Amino acid sequence: MNEPLIQHHWVALAAPRVAPALATSTVLILGRIWNANGAEHSTGNAALMAVLAAGAATAGAFAAGGRGGGDGVLAATAFATSGGLALAGVAGYADGSSLPILLWAVATAVAYGIAARYWRTDRRDTIAHTRQTTVRREEHGHVERVEALRAGAQIEAARARAAYAEQLATALVTRAALPHFNPQALTDAGLPELPAGTEHE
């Protein structure tokens, strides 16, 4: 029952870690396929990829330098697209595999460097959220414990008052039932007068 959940959790954790390498490897493979299908030493195809890469880099620069600090996610996406297009262009144009593999390694390292920054930020936010949730839970638990103690004390006090009243009533009834009990003698002795209706007839 728990095995599919564990596998899903493992996949969810591993997917972001392999995404940069998977993306750059896919671009390299597609570039080499394009190379095998006629892009090798094709100036037109190389110029097209250069223009597309430059356009994506320009879009990234505009996104990064926009008003209010720019959109970091959009800028990163644009720069990643520019790098991918440049890698694909080189992989498609070059006749050997050394330069494409070198660029693939550099692109992968850069992608992991950028991703690591976002992973650290995400981890920091997750830890802060977990800490705040724990603090709130402990505060609520403390308030609940204090209220439970207060309610318990009030209940015990009410029970004690009820038990005292019952004992007092029993004592009054018992005292009134004693033979030769004279409440007036107690009053004459300076004791408080008993409530009406408790005198022995």
Coordinates of C-alpha atoms in Angstrom, one line a residue:
M1 CA 0.0 0.0 0.0
N2 CA 2.8 2.4 0.9
E3 CA 5.2 1.3 -1.8
P4 CA 3.6 3.4 -4.6
L5 CA 3.7 6.4 -2.4
I6 CA 7.4 5.9 -1.6
Q7 CA 8.2 5.5 -5.3
H8 CA 6.2 8.6 -6.2
H9 CA 8.0 10.6 -3.4
W10 CA 11.4 9.4 -4.7
V11 CA 10.5 10.4 -8.3
A12 CA 9.3 13.8 -7.1
L13 CA 12.6 14.4 -5.3
A14 CA 14.8 13.1 -8.1
A15 CA 13.1 14.7 -11.1
P16 CA 14.4 18.3 -10.4
R17 CA 17.9 17.0 -9.8
V18 CA 18.2 15.3 -13.2
A19 CA 16.2 17.9 -15.2
P20 CA 19.2 20.1 -16.1
A21 CA 21.3 17.1 -17.4
L22 CA 18.3 15.7 -19.2
A23 CA 17.6 19.0 -20.9
T24 CA 21.1 19.6 -22.1
S25 CA 21.5 16.0 -23.2
T26 CA 18.3 16.2 -25.2
V27 CA 19.5 19.4 -27.0
L28 CA 22.8 17.7 -27.7
I29 CA 21.1 14.6 -29.1
L30 CA 18.8 16.6 -31.3
G31 CA 21.7 18.7 -32.5
R32 CA 23.6 15.7 -33.5
I33 CA 20.6 14.2 -35.3
W34 CA 20.2 17.5 -37.1
N35 CA 23.9 17.3 -38.0
A36 CA 23.4 13.9 -39.5
N37 CA 20.5 15.1 -41.6
G38 CA 22.4 17.9 -43.4
A39 CA 23.1 20.6 -40.9
E40 CA 26.9 19.9 -40.8
H41 CA 28.8 22.9 -42.2
S42 CA 25.5 24.6 -43.2
T43 CA 26.1 28.3 -42.9
G44 CA 22.4 29.1 -43.2
N45 CA 21.4 26.7 -40.4
A46 CA 24.2 28.1 -38.2
A47 CA 23.2 31.7 -38.9
L48 CA 19.6 30.8 -38.1
M49 CA 20.5 29.3 -34.7
A50 CA 22.8 32.2 -34.0
V51 CA 20.0 34.7 -34.6
L52 CA 17.6 32.7 -32.5
A53 CA 20.1 32.4 -29.6
A54 CA 20.9 36.1 -29.8
G55 CA 17.2 36.9 -29.8
A56 CA 16.6 34.7 -26.7
A57 CA 19.5 36.3 -24.9
T58 CA 18.2 39.8 -25.7
A59 CA 14.8 38.8 -24.4
G60 CA 16.5 37.6 -21.2
A61 CA 18.4 40.8 -20.8
F62 CA 15.2 42.8 -21.2
A63 CA 13.4 40.6 -18.7
A64 CA 16.3 40.8 -16.2
G65 CA 16.6 44.6 -16.5
G66 CA 12.9 45.4 -16.4
R67 CA 11.1 47.7 -14.1
G68 CA 11.2 46.7 -10.4
G69 CA 14.1 44.3 -10.7
G70 CA 12.7 42.3 -13.6
D71 CA 11.3 38.9 -13.8
G72 CA 13.9 36.4 -12.6
V73 CA 12.1 33.3 -13.8
L74 CA 11.4 34.8 -17.3
A75 CA 15.0 36.0 -17.6
A76 CA 16.4 32.6 -16.6
T77 CA 14.1 30.8 -19.0
A78 CA 15.2 33.1 -21.9
F79 CA 18.9 32.7 -21.1
A80 CA 18.5 28.9 -20.8
T81 CA 16.7 28.9 -24.2
S82 CA 19.5 31.0 -25.7
G83 CA 22.1 28.6 -24.4
G84 CA 20.2 25.6 -25.6
L85 CA 19.9 27.1 -29.1
A86 CA 23.6 27.9 -29.2
L87 CA 24.4 24.4 -28.1
A88 CA 22.1 22.9 -30.8
G89 CA 23.6 25.2 -33.4
V90 CA 27.1 24.1 -32.6
A91 CA 26.1 20.4 -32.3
G92 CA 24.4 20.7 -35.7
Y93 CA 27.2 22.6 -37.5
A94 CA 30.3 20.9 -36.1
D95 CA 31.7 17.9 -38.0
G96 CA 33.2 16.2 -34.9
S97 CA 31.8 15.4 -31.5
S98 CA 34.5 16.9 -29.3
L99 CA 33.3 20.5 -29.4
P100 CA 29.6 19.6 -28.9
I101 CA 30.4 17.4 -26.0
L102 CA 32.6 20.1 -24.4
L103 CA 29.8 22.6 -24.8
W104 CA 27.3 20.1 -23.5
A105 CA 29.5 19.7 -20.3
V106 CA 29.8 23.5 -19.9
A107 CA 26.0 24.0 -20.4
T108 CA 25.2 21.2 -18.0
A109 CA 27.5 22.7 -15.3
V110 CA 26.0 26.2 -15.8
A111 CA 22.5 24.8 -15.6
Y112 CA 23.3 23.0 -12.4
G113 CA 24.9 26.1 -11.0
I114 CA 21.7 28.2 -11.7
A115 CA 19.4 25.4 -10.5
A116 CA 21.4 25.0 -7.3
R117 CA 20.6 28.7 -6.4
Y118 CA 16.9 28.1 -6.8
W119 CA 17.1 24.8 -4.9
R120 CA 18.8 26.6 -2.0
T121 CA 16.2 29.3 -2.0
D122 CA 13.4 26.7 -2.2
R123 CA 15.0 24.7 0.7
R124 CA 15.4 27.9 2.8
D125 CA 11.7 28.8 2.2
T126 CA 10.6 25.2 3.0
I127 CA 12.6 25.2 6.3
A128 CA 11.2 28.7 7.3
H129 CA 7.7 27.5 6.5
T130 CA 8.1 24.3 8.5
R131 CA 9.6 26.3 11.4
Q132 CA 6.7 28.8 11.4
T133 CA 4.2 26.0 11.3
T134 CA 5.9 24.2 14.2
V135 CA 6.0 27.4 16.3
R136 CA 2.3 28.1 15.6
R137 CA 1.4 24.5 16.4
E138 CA 3.3 24.8 19.7
E139 CA 1.7 28.1 20.6
H140 CA -1.8 26.6 19.9
G141 CA -0.9 23.5 21.9
H142 CA 0.3 25.7 24.8
V143 CA -2.9 27.8 24.8
E144 CA -5.0 24.6 24.7
R145 CA -3.0 23.1 27.6
V146 CA -3.5 26.4 29.7
E147 CA -7.2 26.5 28.9
A148 CA -7.5 22.8 29.8
L149 CA -5.8 23.4 33.1
R150 CA -7.9 26.4 33.8
A151 CA -11.1 24.5 33.0
G152 CA -10.0 21.6 35.1
A153 CA -9.3 23.9 38.0
Q154 CA -12.7 25.5 37.7
I155 CA -14.4 22.1 37.6
E156 CA -12.4 21.0 40.7
A157 CA -13.4 24.2 42.5
A158 CA -17.0 23.7 41.6
R159 CA -16.9 20.1 42.8
A160 CA -15.2 21.2 46.0
R161 CA -17.9 23.8 46.6
A162 CA -20.7 21.3 45.8
A163 CA -19.1 18.7 48.2
Y164 CA -18.8 21.4 50.9
A165 CA -22.4 22.5 50.5
E166 CA -23.5 18.9 50.7
Q167 CA -21.4 18.2 53.8
L168 CA -22.7 21.4 55.4
A169 CA -26.3 20.5 54.7
T170 CA -25.7 17.0 56.1
A171 CA -24.1 18.5 59.2
L172 CA -27.1 20.9 59.7
V173 CA -29.6 18.1 59.3
T174 CA -27.6 15.8 61.6
R175 CA -27.2 18.4 64.2
A176 CA -30.9 19.3 64.1
A177 CA -31.8 15.7 64.7
L178 CA -29.6 15.4 67.9
P179 CA -31.7 14.9 71.1
H180 CA -31.8 17.9 73.4
F181 CA -30.3 20.2 70.8
N182 CA -31.1 23.8 71.6
P183 CA -30.2 26.3 68.9
Q184 CA -31.1 29.1 71.2
A185 CA -28.3 28.1 73.5
L186 CA -25.8 28.5 70.7
T187 CA -27.2 31.9 69.9
D188 CA -27.0 33.0 73.5
A189 CA -23.4 31.8 73.6
G190 CA -22.6 34.4 70.9
L191 CA -22.6 32.0 67.9
P192 CA -24.4 33.1 64.8
E193 CA -28.1 32.4 64.5
L194 CA -28.9 29.4 62.4
P195 CA -31.0 30.0 59.3
A196 CA -34.8 29.7 59.8
G197 CA -36.2 26.2 59.3
T198 CA -33.3 24.4 60.8
E199 CA -34.3 24.6 64.4
H200 CA -35.3 21.4 66.3
E201 CA -38.9 21.3 67.1

